[in-house]
Amino acid sequence: MEIRHDLYLGDCEAYAKRINKFTLEFGNLFCDADGAIDWERLVRFNSSS
């Protein structure tokens, strides 16, 4: 997913919401219950086609 910063110029709230959504999604997919990154899962995802 690519975030185009130019789309959010002048609208800091929308940009912050987008970053928060991305961070939450990443955490749900690639972090354990303690918040640590599950590197094996992340690498496996990144290496898949």
PDB file of C-alpha atoms in Angstrom:
ATOM      1  CA  MET A   1       0.000   0.000   0.000  1.00  0.00           C
ATOM      2  CA  GLU A   2       1.404   3.346  -1.022  1.00  0.00           C
ATOM      3  CA  ILE A   3       0.526   6.479   0.927  1.00  0.00           C
ATOM      4  CA  ARG A   4       0.656   9.626  -1.175  1.00  0.00           C
ATOM      5  CA  HIS A   5       1.630  12.413   1.174  1.00  0.00           C
ATOM      6  CA  ASP A   6       0.607  15.086  -1.334  1.00  0.00           C
ATOM      7  CA  LEU A   7      -3.020  13.983  -1.016  1.00  0.00           C
ATOM      8  CA  TYR A   8      -2.995  14.971   2.656  1.00  0.00           C
ATOM      9  CA  LEU A   9      -1.283  18.350   2.498  1.00  0.00           C
ATOM     10  CA  GLY A  10      -3.400  20.801   4.441  1.00  0.00           C
ATOM     11  CA  ASP A  11      -5.426  18.049   6.083  1.00  0.00           C
ATOM     12  CA  CYS A  12      -3.358  16.798   9.010  1.00  0.00           C
ATOM     13  CA  GLU A  13      -6.300  15.033  10.640  1.00  0.00           C
ATOM     14  CA  ALA A  14      -6.985  12.866   7.577  1.00  0.00           C
ATOM     15  CA  TYR A  15      -3.284  12.045   7.290  1.00  0.00           C
ATOM     16  CA  ALA A  16      -3.078  11.100  10.988  1.00  0.00           C
ATOM     17  CA  LYS A  17      -6.145   8.869  10.653  1.00  0.00           C
ATOM     18  CA  ARG A  18      -4.602   7.086   7.677  1.00  0.00           C
ATOM     19  CA  ILE A  19      -1.337   6.486   9.532  1.00  0.00           C
ATOM     20  CA  ASN A  20      -3.253   5.216  12.584  1.00  0.00           C
ATOM     21  CA  LYS A  21      -5.280   2.833  10.412  1.00  0.00           C
ATOM     22  CA  PHE A  22      -2.132   1.498   8.752  1.00  0.00           C
ATOM     23  CA  THR A  23      -0.401   1.066  12.128  1.00  0.00           C
ATOM     24  CA  LEU A  24      -3.397  -0.798  13.593  1.00  0.00           C
ATOM     25  CA  GLU A  25      -3.620  -3.094  10.571  1.00  0.00           C
ATOM     26  CA  PHE A  26       0.114  -3.822  10.698  1.00  0.00           C
ATOM     27  CA  GLY A  27      -0.095  -4.576  14.426  1.00  0.00           C
ATOM     28  CA  ASN A  28      -3.044  -6.915  13.984  1.00  0.00           C
ATOM     29  CA  LEU A  29      -1.305  -8.836  11.212  1.00  0.00           C
ATOM     30  CA  PHE A  30       2.321  -8.885  12.274  1.00  0.00           C
ATOM     31  CA  CYS A  31       2.595  -8.317  16.035  1.00  0.00           C
ATOM     32  CA  ASP A  32       2.090 -10.637  18.969  1.00  0.00           C
ATOM     33  CA  ALA A  33      -0.023  -9.907  22.050  1.00  0.00           C
ATOM     34  CA  ASP A  34       2.867  -8.000  23.664  1.00  0.00           C
ATOM     35  CA  GLY A  35       3.245  -5.754  20.619  1.00  0.00           C
ATOM     36  CA  ALA A  36       6.498  -7.296  19.400  1.00  0.00           C
ATOM     37  CA  ILE A  37       6.863  -7.780  15.657  1.00  0.00           C
ATOM     38  CA  ASP A  38       6.537 -11.405  14.553  1.00  0.00           C
ATOM     39  CA  TRP A  39       9.419 -11.239  12.108  1.00  0.00           C
ATOM     40  CA  GLU A  40       8.914 -14.796  10.843  1.00  0.00           C
ATOM     41  CA  ARG A  41       5.320 -14.015   9.850  1.00  0.00           C
ATOM     42  CA  LEU A  42       6.309 -10.681   8.311  1.00  0.00           C
ATOM     43  CA  VAL A  43       9.145 -12.197   6.260  1.00  0.00           C
ATOM     44  CA  ARG A  44       6.920 -15.087   5.164  1.00  0.00           C
ATOM     45  CA  PHE A  45       4.250 -12.584   4.037  1.00  0.00           C
ATOM     46  CA  ASN A  46       6.798 -10.416   2.266  1.00  0.00           C
ATOM     47  CA  SER A  47       8.326 -13.425   0.506  1.00  0.00           C
ATOM     48  CA  SER A  48       5.020 -14.837  -0.748  1.00  0.00           C
ATOM     49  CA  SER A  49       3.726 -14.050  -4.192  1.00  0.00           C
TER      50      SER A  49
END
